[in-house]
C-alpha positions as YAML, in Angstrom:
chain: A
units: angstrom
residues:
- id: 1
  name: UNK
  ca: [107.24, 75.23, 88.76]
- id: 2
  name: UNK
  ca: [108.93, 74.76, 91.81]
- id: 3
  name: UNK
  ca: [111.81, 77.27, 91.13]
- id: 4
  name: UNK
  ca: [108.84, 80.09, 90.60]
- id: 5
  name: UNK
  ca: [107.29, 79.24, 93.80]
- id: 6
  name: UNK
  ca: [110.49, 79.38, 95.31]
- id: 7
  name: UNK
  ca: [110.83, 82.84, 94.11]
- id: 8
  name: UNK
  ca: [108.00, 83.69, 94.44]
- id: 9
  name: UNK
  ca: [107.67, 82.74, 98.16]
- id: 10
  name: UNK
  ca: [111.19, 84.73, 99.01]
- id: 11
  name: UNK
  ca: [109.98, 88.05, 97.45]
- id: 12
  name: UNK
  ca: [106.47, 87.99, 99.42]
- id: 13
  name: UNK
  ca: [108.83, 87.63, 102.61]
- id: 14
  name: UNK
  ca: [110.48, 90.47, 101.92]
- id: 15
  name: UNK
  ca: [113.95, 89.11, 100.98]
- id: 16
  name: UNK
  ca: [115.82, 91.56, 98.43]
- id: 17
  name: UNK
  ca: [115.94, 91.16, 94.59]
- id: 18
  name: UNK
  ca: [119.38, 90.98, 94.63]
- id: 19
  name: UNK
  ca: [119.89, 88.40, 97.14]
- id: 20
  name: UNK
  ca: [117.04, 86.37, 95.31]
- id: 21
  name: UNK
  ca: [118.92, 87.14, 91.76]
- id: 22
  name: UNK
  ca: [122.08, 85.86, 93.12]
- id: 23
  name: UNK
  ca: [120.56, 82.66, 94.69]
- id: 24
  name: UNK
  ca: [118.76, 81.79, 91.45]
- id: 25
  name: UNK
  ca: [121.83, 82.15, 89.67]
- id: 26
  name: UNK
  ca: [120.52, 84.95, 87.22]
- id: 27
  name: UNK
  ca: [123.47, 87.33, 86.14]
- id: 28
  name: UNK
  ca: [121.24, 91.00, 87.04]
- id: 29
  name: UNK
  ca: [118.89, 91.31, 88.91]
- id: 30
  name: UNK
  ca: [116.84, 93.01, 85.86]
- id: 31
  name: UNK
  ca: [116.28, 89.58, 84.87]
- id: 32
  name: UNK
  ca: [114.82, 88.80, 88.17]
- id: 33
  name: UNK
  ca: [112.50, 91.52, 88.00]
- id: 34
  name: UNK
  ca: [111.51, 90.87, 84.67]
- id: 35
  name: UNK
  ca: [109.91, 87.49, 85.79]
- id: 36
  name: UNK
  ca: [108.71, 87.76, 89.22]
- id: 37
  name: UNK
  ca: [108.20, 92.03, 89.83]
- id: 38
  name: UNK
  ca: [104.78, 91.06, 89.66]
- id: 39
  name: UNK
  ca: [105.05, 88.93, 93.10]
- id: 40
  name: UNK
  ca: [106.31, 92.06, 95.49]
- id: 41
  name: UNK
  ca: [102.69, 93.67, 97.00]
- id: 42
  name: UNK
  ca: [104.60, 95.43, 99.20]
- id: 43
  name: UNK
  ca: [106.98, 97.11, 96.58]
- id: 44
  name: UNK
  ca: [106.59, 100.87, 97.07]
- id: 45
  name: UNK
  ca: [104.27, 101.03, 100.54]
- id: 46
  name: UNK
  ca: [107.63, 100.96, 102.64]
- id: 47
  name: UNK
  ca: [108.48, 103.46, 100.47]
- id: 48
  name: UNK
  ca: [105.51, 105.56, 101.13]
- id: 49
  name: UNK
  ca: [105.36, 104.35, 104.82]
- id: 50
  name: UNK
  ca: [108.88, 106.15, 105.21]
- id: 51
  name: UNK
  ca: [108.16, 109.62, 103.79]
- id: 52
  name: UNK
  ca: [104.28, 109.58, 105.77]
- id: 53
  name: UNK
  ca: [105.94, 109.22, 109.01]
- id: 54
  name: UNK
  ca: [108.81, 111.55, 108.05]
- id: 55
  name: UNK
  ca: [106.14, 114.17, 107.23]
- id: 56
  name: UNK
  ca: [104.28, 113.08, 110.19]
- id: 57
  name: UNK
  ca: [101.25, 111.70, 107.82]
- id: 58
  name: UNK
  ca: [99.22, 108.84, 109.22]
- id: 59
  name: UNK
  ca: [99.93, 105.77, 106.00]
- id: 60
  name: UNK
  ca: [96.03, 105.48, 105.54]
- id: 61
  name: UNK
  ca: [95.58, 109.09, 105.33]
- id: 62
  name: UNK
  ca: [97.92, 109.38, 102.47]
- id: 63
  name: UNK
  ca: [97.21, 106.31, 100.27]
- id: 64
  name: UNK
  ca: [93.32, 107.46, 100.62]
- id: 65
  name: UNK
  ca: [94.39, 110.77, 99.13]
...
């Protein structure tokens, strides 16, 4: 429990999959996604964030859409 916590915690603060893959000791980090993809809320948005001020798009104007 506390190892998924742990994770868990790391990936909400932003830290990388592969730094979190190679602190947990897991050989990919596929495996790493595979059990805790599910605790990144932010996966994508900075994506999205990027290309809306690229494009000069307010972020709330283009998730709404």
């Amino acid at each position: 429990m506390l190892r998924r916590t742990y994770a868990s915690v790391i990936l909400e603060a932003g830290e990388s999959v592969v730094t979190l893959a190679r602190w947990l000791g897991h050989s990919s980090p596929t495996i790493t996604l595979d059990y805790y993809a599910h605790f990144m809320p932010e996966a994508g948005r900075k994506g999205r964030r990027a290309i809306d001020a690229l494009l000069g798009q307010p972020a709330d104007a283009a998730t709404a859409a």
